[in-house]
Each structure stands twice: as C-alpha cells, then as structure tokens.
PDB file of C-alpha atoms and ligand atoms in Angstrom:
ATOM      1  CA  UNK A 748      -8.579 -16.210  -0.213  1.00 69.00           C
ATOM      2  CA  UNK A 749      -9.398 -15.052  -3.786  1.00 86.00           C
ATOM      3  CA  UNK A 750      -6.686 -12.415  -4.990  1.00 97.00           C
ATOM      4  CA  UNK A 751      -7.814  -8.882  -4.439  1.00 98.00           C
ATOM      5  CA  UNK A 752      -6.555  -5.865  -6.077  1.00 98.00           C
ATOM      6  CA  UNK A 753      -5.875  -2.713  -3.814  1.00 98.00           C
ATOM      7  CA  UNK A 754      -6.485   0.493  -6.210  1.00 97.00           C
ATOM      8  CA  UNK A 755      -3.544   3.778  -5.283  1.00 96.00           C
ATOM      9  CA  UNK A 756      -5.854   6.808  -4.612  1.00 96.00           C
ATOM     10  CA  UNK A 757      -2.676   9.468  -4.140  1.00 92.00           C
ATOM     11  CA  UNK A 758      -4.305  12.759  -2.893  1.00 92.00           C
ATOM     12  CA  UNK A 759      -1.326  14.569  -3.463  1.00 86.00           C
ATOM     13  CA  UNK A 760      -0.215  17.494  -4.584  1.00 75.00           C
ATOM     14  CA  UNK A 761       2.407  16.384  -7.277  1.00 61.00           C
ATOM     15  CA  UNK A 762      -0.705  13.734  -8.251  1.00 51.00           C
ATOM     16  CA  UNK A 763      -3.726  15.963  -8.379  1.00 47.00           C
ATOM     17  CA  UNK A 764      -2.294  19.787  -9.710  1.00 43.00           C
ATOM     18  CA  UNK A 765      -2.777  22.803  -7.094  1.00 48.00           C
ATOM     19  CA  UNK A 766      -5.660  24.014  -8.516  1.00 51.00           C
ATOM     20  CA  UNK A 767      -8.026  24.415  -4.751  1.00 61.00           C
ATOM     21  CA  UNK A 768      -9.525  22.269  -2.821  1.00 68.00           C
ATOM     22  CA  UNK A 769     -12.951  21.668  -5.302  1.00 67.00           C
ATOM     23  CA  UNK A 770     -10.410  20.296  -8.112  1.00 69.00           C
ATOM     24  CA  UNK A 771      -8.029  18.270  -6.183  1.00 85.00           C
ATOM     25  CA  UNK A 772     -11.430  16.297  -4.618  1.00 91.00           C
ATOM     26  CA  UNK A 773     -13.018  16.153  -7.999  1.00 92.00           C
ATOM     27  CA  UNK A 774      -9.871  14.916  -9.733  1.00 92.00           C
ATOM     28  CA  UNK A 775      -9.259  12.593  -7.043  1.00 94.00           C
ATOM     29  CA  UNK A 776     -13.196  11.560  -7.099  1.00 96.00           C
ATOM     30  CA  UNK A 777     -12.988  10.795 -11.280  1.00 96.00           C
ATOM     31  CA  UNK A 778      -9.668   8.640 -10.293  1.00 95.00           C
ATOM     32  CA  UNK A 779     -11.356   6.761  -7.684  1.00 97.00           C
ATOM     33  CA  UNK A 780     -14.695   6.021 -10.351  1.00 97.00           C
ATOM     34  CA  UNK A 781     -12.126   5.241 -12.755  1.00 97.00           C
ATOM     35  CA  UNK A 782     -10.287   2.700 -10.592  1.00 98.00           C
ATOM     36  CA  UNK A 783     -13.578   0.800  -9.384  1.00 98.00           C
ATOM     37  CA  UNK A 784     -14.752   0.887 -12.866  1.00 98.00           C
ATOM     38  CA  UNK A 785     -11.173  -1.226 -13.438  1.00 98.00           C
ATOM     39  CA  UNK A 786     -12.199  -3.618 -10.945  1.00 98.00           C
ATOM     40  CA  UNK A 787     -10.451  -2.522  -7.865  1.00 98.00           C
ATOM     41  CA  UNK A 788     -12.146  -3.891  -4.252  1.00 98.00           C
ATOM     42  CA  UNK A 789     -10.321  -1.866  -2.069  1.00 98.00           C
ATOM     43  CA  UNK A 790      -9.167   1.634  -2.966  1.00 98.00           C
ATOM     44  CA  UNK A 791      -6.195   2.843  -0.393  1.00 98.00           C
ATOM     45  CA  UNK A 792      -6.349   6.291  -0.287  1.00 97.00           C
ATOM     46  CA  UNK A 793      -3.046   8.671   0.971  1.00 95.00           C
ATOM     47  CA  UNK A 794      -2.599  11.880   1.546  1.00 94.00           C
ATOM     48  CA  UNK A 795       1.098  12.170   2.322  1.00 93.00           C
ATOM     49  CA  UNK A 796       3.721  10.707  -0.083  1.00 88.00           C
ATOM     50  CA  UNK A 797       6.133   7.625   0.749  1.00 86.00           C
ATOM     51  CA  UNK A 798       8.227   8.177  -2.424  1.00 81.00           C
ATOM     52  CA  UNK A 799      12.461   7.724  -1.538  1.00 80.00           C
ATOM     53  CA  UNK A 800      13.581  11.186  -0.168  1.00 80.00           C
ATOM     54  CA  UNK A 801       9.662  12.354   0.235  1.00 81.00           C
ATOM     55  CA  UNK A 802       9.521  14.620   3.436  1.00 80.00           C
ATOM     56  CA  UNK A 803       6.576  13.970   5.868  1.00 86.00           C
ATOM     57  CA  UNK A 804       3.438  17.050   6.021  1.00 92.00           C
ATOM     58  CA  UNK A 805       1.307  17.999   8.519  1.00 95.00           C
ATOM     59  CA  UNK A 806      -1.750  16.432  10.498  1.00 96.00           C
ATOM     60  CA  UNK A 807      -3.765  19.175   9.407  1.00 95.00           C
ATOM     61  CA  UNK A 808      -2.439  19.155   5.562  1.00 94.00           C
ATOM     62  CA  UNK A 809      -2.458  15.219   5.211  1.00 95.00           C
ATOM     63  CA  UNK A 810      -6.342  15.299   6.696  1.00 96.00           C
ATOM     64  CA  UNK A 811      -7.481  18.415   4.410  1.00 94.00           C
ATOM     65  CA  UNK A 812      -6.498  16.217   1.642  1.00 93.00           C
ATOM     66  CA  UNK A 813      -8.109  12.782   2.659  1.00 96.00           C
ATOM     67  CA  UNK A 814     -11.230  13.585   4.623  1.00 97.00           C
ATOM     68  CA  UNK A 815     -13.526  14.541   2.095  1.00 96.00           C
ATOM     69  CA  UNK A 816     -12.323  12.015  -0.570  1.00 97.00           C
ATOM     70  CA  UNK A 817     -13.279   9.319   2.333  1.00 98.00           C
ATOM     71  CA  UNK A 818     -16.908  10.885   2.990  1.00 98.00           C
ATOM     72  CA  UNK A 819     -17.640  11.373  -0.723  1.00 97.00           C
ATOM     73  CA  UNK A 820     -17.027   7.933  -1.753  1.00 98.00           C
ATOM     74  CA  UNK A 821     -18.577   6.110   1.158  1.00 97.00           C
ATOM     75  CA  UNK A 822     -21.486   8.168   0.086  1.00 96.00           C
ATOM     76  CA  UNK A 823     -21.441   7.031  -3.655  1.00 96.00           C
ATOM     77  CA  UNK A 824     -20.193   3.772  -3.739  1.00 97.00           C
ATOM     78  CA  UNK A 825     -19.562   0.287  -1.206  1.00 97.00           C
ATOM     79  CA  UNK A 826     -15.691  -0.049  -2.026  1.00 98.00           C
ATOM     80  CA  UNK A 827     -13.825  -0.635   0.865  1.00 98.00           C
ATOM     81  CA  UNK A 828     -11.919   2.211   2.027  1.00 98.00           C
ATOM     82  CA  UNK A 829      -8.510   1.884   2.876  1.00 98.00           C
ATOM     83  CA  UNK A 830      -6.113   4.479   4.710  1.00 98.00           C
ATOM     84  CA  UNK A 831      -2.552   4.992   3.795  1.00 97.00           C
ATOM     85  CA  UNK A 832      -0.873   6.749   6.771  1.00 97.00           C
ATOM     86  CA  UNK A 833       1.596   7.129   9.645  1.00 96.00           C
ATOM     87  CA  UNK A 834      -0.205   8.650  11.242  1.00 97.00           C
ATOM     88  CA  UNK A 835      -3.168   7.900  14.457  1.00 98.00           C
ATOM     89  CA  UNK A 836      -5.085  10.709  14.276  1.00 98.00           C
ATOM     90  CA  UNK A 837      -5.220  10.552  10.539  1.00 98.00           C
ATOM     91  CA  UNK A 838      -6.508   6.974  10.843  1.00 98.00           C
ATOM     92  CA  UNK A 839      -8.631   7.465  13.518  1.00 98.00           C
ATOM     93  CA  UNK A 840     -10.605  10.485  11.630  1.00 98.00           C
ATOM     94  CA  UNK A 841     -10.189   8.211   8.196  1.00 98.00           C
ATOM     95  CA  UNK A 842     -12.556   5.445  10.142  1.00 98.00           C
ATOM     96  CA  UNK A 843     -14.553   7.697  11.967  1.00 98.00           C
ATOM     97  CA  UNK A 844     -15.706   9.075   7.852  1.00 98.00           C
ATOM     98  CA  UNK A 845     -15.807   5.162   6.581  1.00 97.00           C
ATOM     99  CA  UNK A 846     -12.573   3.718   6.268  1.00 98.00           C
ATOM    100  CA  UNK A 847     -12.416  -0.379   7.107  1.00 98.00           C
ATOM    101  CA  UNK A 848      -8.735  -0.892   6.721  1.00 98.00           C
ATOM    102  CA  UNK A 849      -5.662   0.961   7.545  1.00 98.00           C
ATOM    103  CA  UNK A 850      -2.457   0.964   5.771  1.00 98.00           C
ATOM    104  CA  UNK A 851       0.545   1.860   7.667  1.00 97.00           C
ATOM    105  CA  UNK A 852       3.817   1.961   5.941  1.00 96.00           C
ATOM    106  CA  UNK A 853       5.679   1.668   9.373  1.00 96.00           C
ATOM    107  CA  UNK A 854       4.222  -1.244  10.658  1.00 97.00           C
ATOM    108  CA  UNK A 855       2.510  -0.125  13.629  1.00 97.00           C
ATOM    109  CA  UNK A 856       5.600   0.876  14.936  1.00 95.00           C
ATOM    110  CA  UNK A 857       3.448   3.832  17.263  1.00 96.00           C
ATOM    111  CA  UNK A 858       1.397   1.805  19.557  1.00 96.00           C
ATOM    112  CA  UNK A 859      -1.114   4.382  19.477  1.00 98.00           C
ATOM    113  CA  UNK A 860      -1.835   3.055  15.823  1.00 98.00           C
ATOM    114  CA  UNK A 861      -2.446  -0.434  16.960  1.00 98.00           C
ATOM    115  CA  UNK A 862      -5.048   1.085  19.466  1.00 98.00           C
ATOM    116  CA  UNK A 863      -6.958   3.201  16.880  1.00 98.00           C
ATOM    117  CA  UNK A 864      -7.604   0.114  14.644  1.00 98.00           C
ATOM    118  CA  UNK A 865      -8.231  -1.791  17.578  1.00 98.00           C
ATOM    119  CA  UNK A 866     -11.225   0.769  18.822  1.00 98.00           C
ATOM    120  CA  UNK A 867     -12.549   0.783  15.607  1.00 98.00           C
ATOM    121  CA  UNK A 868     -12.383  -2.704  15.054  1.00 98.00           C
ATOM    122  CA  UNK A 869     -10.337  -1.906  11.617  1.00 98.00           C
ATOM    123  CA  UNK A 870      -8.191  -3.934   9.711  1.00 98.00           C
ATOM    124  CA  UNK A 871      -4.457  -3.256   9.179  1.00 98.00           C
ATOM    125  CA  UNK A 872      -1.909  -3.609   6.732  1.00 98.00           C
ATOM    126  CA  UNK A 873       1.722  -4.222   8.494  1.00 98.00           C
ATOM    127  CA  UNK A 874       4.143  -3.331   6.060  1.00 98.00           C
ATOM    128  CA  UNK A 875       7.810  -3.874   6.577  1.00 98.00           C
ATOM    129  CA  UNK A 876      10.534  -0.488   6.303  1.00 97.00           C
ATOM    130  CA  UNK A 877      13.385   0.829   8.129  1.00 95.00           C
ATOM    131  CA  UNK A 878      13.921   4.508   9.050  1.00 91.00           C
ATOM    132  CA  UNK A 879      11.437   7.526   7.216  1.00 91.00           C
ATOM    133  CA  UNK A 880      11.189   7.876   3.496  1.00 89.00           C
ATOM    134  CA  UNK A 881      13.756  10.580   4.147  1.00 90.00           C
ATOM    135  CA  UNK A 882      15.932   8.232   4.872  1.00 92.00           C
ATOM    136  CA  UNK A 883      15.693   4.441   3.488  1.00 93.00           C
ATOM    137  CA  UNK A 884      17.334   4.844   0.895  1.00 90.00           C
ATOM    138  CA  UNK A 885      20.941   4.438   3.519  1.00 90.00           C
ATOM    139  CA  UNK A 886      19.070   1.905   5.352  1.00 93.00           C
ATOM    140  CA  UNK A 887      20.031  -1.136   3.168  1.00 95.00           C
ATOM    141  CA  UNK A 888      21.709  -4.043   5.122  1.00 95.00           C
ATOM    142  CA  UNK A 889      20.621  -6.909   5.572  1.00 97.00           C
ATOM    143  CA  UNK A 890      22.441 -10.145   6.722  1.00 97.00           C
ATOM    144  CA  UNK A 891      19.247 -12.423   5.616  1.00 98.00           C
ATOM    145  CA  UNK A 892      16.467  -9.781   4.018  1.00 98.00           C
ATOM    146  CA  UNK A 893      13.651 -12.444   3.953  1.00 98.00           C
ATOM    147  CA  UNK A 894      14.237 -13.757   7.331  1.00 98.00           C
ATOM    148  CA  UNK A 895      14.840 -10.200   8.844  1.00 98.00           C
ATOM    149  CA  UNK A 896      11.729  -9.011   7.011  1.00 98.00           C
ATOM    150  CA  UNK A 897       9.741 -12.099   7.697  1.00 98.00           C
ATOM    151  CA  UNK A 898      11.002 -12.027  11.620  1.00 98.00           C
ATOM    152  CA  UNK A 899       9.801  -8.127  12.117  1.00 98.00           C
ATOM    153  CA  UNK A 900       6.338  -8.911  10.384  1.00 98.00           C
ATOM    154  CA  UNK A 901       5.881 -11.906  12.885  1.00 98.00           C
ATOM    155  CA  UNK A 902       6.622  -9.962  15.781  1.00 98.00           C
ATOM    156  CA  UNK A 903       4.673  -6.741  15.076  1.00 98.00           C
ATOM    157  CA  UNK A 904       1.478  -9.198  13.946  1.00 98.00           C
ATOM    158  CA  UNK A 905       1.639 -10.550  17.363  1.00 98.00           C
ATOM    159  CA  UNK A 906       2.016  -7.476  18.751  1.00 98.00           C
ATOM    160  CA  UNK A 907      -1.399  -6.421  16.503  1.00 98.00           C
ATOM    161  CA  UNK A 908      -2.822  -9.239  17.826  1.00 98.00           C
ATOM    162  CA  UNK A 909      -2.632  -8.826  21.483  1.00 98.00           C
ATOM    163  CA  UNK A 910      -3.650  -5.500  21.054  1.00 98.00           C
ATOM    164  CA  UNK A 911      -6.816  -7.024  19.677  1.00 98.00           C
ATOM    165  CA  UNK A 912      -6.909  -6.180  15.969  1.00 98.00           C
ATOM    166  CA  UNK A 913      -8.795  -9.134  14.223  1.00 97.00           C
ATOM    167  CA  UNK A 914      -7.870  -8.331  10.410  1.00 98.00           C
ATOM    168  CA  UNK A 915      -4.026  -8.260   9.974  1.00 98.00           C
ATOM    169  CA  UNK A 916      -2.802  -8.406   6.869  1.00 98.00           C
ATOM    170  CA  UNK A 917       1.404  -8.646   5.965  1.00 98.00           C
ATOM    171  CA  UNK A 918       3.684  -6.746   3.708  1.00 98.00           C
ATOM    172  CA  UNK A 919       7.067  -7.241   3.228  1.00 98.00           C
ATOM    173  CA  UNK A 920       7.262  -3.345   1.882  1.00 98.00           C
ATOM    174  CA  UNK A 921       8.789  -3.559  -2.035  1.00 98.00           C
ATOM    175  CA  UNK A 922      11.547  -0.707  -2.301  1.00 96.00           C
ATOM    176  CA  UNK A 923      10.782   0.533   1.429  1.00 96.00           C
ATOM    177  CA  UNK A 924      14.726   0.205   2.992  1.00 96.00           C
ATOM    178  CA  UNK A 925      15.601  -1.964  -0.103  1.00 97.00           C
ATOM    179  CA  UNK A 926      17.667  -1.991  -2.549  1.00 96.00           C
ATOM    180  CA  UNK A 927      16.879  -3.384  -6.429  1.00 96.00           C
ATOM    181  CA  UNK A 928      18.378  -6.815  -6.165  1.00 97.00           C
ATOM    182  CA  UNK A 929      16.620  -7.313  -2.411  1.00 98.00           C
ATOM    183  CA  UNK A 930      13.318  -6.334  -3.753  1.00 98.00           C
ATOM    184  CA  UNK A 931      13.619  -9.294  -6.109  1.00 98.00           C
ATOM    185  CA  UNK A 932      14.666 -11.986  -3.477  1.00 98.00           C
ATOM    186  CA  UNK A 933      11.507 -10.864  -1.470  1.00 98.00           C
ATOM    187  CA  UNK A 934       9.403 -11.283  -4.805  1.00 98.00           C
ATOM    188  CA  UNK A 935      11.106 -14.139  -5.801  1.00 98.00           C
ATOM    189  CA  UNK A 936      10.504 -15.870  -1.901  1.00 98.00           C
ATOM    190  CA  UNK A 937       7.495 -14.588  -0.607  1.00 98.00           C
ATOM    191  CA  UNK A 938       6.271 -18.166  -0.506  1.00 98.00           C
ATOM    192  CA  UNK A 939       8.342 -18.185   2.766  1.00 98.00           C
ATOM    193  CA  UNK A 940       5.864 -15.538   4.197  1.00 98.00           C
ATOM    194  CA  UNK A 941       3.059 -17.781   3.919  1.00 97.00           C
ATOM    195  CA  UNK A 942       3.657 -19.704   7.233  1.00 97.00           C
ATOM    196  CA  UNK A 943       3.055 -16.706   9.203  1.00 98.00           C
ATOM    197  CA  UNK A 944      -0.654 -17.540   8.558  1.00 98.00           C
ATOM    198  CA  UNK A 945      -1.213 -14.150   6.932  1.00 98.00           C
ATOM    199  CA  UNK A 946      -2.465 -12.771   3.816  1.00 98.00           C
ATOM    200  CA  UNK A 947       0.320 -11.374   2.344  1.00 98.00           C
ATOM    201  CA  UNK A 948       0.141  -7.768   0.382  1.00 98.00           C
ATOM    202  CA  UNK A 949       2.521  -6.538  -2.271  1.00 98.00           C
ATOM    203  CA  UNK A 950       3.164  -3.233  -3.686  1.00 98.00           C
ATOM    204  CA  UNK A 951       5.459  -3.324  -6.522  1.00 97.00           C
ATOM    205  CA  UNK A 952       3.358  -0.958  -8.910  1.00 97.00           C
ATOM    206  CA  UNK A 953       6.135   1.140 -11.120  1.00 95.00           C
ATOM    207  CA  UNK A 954       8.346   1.051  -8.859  1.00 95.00           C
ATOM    208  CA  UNK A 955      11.748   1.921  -9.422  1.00 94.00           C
ATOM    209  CA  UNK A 956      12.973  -1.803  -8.432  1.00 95.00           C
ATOM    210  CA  UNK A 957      11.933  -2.056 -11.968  1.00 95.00           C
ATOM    211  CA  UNK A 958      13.944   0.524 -13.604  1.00 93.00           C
ATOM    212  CA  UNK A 959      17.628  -1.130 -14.349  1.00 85.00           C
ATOM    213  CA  UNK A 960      15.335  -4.166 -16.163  1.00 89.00           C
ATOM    214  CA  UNK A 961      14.593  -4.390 -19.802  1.00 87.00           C
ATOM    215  CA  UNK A 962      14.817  -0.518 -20.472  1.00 84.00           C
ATOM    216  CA  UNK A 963      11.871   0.344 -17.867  1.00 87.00           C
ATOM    217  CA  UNK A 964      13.697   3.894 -16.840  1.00 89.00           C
ATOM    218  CA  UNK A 965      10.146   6.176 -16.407  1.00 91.00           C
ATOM    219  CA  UNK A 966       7.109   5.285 -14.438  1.00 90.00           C
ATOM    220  CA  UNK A 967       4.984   5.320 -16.978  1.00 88.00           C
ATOM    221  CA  UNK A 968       7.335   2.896 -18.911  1.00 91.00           C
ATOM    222  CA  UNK A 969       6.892   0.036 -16.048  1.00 95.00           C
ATOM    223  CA  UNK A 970       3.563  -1.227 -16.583  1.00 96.00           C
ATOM    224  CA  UNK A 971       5.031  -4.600 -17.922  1.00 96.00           C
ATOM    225  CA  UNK A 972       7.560  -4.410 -15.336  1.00 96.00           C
ATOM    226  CA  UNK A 973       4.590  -4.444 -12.678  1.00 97.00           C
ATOM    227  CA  UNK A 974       2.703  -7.057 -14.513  1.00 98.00           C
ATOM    228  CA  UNK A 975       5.255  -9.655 -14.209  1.00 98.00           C
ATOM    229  CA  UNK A 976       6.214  -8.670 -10.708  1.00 98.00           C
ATOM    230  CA  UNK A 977       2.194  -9.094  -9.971  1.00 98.00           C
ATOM    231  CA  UNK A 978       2.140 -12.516 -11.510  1.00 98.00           C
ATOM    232  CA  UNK A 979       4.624 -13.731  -9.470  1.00 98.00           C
ATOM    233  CA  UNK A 980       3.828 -12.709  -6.373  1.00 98.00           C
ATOM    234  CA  UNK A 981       0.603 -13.662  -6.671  1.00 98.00           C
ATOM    235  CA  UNK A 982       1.833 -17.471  -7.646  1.00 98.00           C
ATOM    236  CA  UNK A 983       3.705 -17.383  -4.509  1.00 98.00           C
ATOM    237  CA  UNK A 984       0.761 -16.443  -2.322  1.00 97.00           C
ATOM    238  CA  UNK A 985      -0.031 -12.691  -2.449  1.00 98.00           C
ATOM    239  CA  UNK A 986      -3.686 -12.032  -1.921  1.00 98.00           C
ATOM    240  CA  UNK A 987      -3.998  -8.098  -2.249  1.00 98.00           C
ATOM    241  CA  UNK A 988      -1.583  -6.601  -4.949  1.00 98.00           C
ATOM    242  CA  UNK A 989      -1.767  -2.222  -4.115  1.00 98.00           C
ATOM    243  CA  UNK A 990      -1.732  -1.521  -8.062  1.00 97.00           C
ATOM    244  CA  UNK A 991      -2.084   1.994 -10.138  1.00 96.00           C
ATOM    245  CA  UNK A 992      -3.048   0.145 -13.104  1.00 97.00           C
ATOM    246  CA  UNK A 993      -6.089  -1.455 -11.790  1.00 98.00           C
ATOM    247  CA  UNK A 994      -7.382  -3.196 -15.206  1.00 98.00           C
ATOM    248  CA  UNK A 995      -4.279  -4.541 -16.194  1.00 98.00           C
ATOM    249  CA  UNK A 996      -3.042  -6.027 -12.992  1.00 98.00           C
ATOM    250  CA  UNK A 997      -6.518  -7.754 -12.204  1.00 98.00           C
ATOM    251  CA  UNK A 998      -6.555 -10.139 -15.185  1.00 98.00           C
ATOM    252  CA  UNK A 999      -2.590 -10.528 -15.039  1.00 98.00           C
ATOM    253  CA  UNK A1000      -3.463 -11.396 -10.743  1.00 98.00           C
ATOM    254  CA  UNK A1001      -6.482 -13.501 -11.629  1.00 98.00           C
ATOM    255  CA  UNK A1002      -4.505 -16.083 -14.138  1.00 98.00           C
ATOM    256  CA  UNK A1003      -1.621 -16.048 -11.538  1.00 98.00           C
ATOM    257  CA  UNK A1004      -4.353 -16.944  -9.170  1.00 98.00           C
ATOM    258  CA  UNK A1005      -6.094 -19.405 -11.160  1.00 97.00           C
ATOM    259  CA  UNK A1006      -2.406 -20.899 -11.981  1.00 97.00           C
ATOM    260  CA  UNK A1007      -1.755 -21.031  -8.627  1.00 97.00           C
ATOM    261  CA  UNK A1008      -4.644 -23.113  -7.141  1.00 96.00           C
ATOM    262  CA  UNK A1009      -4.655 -25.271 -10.593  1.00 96.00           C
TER     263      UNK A1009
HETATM  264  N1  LIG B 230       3.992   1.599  -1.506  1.00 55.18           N
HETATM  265  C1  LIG B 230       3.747   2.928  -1.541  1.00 55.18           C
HETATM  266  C2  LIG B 230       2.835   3.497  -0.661  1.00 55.18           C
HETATM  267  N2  LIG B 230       2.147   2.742   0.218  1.00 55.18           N
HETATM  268  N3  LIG B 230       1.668   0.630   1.150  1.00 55.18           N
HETATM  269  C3  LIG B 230       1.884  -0.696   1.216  1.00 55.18           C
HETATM  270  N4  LIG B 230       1.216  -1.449   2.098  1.00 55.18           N
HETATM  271  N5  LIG B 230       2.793  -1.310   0.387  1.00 55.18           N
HETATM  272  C4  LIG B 230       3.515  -0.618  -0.528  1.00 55.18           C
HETATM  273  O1  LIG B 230       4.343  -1.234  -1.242  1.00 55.18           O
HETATM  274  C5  LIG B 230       3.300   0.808  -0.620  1.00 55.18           C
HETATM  275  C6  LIG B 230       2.357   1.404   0.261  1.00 55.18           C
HETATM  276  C7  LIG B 230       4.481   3.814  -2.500  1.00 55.18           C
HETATM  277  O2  LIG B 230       3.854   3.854  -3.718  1.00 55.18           O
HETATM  278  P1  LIG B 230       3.046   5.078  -4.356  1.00 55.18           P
HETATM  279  O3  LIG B 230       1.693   5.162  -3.785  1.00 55.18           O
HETATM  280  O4  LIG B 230       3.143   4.898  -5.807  1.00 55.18           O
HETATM  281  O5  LIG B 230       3.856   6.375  -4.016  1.00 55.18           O
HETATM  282  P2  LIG B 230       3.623   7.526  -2.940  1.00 55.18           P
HETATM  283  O6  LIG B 230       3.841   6.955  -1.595  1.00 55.18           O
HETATM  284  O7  LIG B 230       4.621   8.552  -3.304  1.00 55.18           O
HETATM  285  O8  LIG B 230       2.238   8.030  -3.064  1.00 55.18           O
END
C-alpha cells in the first residue's frame, strides 16, 4: 500500500476563533483547500478535542461543528472524508453527509460504533488508549507497551471484523495513555504491528512526545520533531501518517516510503 497522508481538520473552538457559525465553517473550509492543495488524500475532520486533560462536549455541539464542514467539502472536492469521534451518532450523521472512514480514538470500545460503520459499509481507524483524555495522562503502566498495545488492537480488529467492517485500519495511539519514552518504543517497533495484517496509522504530528528532544518545547517548534518521527514510522510500515503539516510530511513519508520498498 502506497503511504497516504491523513490531513487534521480540527473544528474547534480553540482552532477556528468564536467568531459564529459562517466563520468557523469558512475558516475551517480555507484549511481544508489548503491541506488538499498540500497533498493530503484523506482529510479527518473532528469536532471535539483529544488533547491530555481535554473534557468531552456535547452530541449536539460536536455535530454543529462537523456537519456542514462534511457536506461542503463532499460538494467541492473528492477527498475522502474521514471522522474523528467517540461518538455513534456523530459517525453515523458524518456518513450519512459523505464521510468513508471513521476515526475513533477509543477503539471501538462502544459496540454501537462497530455497527454504524458496519451499516454504512465505512472504514475504521482502531486506535489504541486507555481511560478519557481527562484522564490518560495517570493511565501509564505498562508491563510490555508494544505487546499490550499490539494484543488490544488484535482483539478489537477481530472484534471489527465479525461485526462485518471490511476496511480496518490499526493505530497504536502516539501520546494516548503514554508516556514520552513509551511513545518512542512504539515508534521505534511498530514493525512488530505489521503481522497483524493491517495497515498501520500513526499520529505523532507536534505532539508533545516531542517536547523534552532537541529544544522542541512549543507546537509550532515540532515540525522537525514530526518529520523524523514520520520517517520512521513510515520505514517500519506505517501507511497513513494523520499530519498538520501536510506538505512537509508527504515528501519526508514518500522518501521513507521509497527507502523502504528499495
Ligand atoms: N491524535 C489526535 C487526535 N486524533 N486519531 C488517531 N487515529 N491517531 C492519533 O494519533 C490522533 C487521533 C490528537 O491530535 P490533534 O488533532 O492535534 O489534537 P486534538 O485532538 O486536540 O484536536
């Protein structure tokens, strides 16, 4: 599978200003034009932060802010639309406006998840974390983190599988109930995910993993940071990398690629 980079569409507030509704889904329309231009294929579009300590909003709220970014761009352009949610009925209206792929940071840990892709006949990302983003941050121990991350994705692909999803696609969840160091180790072995017969997906994009390395403190300062991270994980067999920096991750992904299969 050729390396394909997943473009962060954030549709929230501490994102996209307060300014009404007509800004927030014009700012978040020039992002998404902005990101394809980059080369993005799939742009995953949330409405509800994941961030450590980030509380959880509403149905209502988290819909109001992803609904009509989903219709709009599935009227002006063929990306693929991907969903980033916890929620079922937010994924369920998400596909019902043109959304192929869901993204759930909890794995499909509600059944009723499982059975929304499965009706729509939607792919899913499985992505590994323990707890809420409330509370990960305590949620740190680990006897063997790739094998205990590795184990849970092979158990809830099955269980994706047998509810008769088709597209499944494996995270291992980069700074989601990890700490620094055990971020690393997963970079560092996610050739050990391969087996699982999965494309793998990894998320590392300014994250604060990054921060205690080489002086990369702020965000904004982590763009090399996310490069490397990228590269590697893409030599060991990542196939989707969920970037910010679109441009700049797709030629550092494509020579990791091409590296790879040389
Ligand atoms: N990371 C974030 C959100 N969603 N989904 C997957 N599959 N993998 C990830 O690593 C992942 C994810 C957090 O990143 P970001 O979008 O920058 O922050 P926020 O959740 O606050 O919008």
């Amino acid at each position: 599978m050729p390396v394909q980079i997943m473009g962060v569409l954030n549709v929230t507030p501490d994102s996209f200003s307060d300014g009404g509704r007509f800004f927030q889904l014009e700012a978040a329309l020039q992002q998404a034009r902005h990101l394809i231009e980059e080369g993005a294929d799939i742009l995953d579009i949330g409405g509800e932060s994941t961030r450590p300590g980030a509380g959880s909003v509403s149905t209502t709220e988290e819909l109001r802010r992803v609904l009509p970014v989903i219709e709009a761009l599935g009227h002006e352009s063929a990306i693929r639309l991907s969903i980033d949610t916890r929620k079922p009925e937010v994924a369920d209206a998400a596909l019902r406006a043109g959304a192929t792929l869901i993204n759930d940071v909890t794995g499909l840990s509600d059944p009723a998840m499982a059975a929304v892709a499965a009706r729509h006949h939607a792919g899913v990302v499985i992505m590994h974390m323990r707890g809420t983003p409330e509370t990960m941050r305590g949620l740190t121990e680990y006897t063997d983190v790739v094998a205990e991350v590795k184990a849970y994705l092979a158990t809830q692909a099955a269980a994706a599988r047998a509810a008769g999803i088709d597209e499944i696609i494996l995270d291992p969840g980069i700074g989601f109930a990890k700490t620094a160091a055990q971020s690393l180790t997963l970079l560092r072995h996610l050739g050990k995910f391969q087996d699982l017969g999965y494309p793998i997906l990894i998320g590392p994009s300014r994250k604060s993993f990054l921060s205690s390395i080489a002086g990369l403190e702020r965000p904004e300062d982590r763009l090399e940071g996310t490069l490397a991270a990228v590269a590697i994980g893409v030599l060991h067999g990542a196939s989707i990398v969920r970037v910010h920096d679109v441009a700049a991750c797709r030629k550092a992904a494509l020579v990791a690629a091409a590296i790879r299969s040389s």
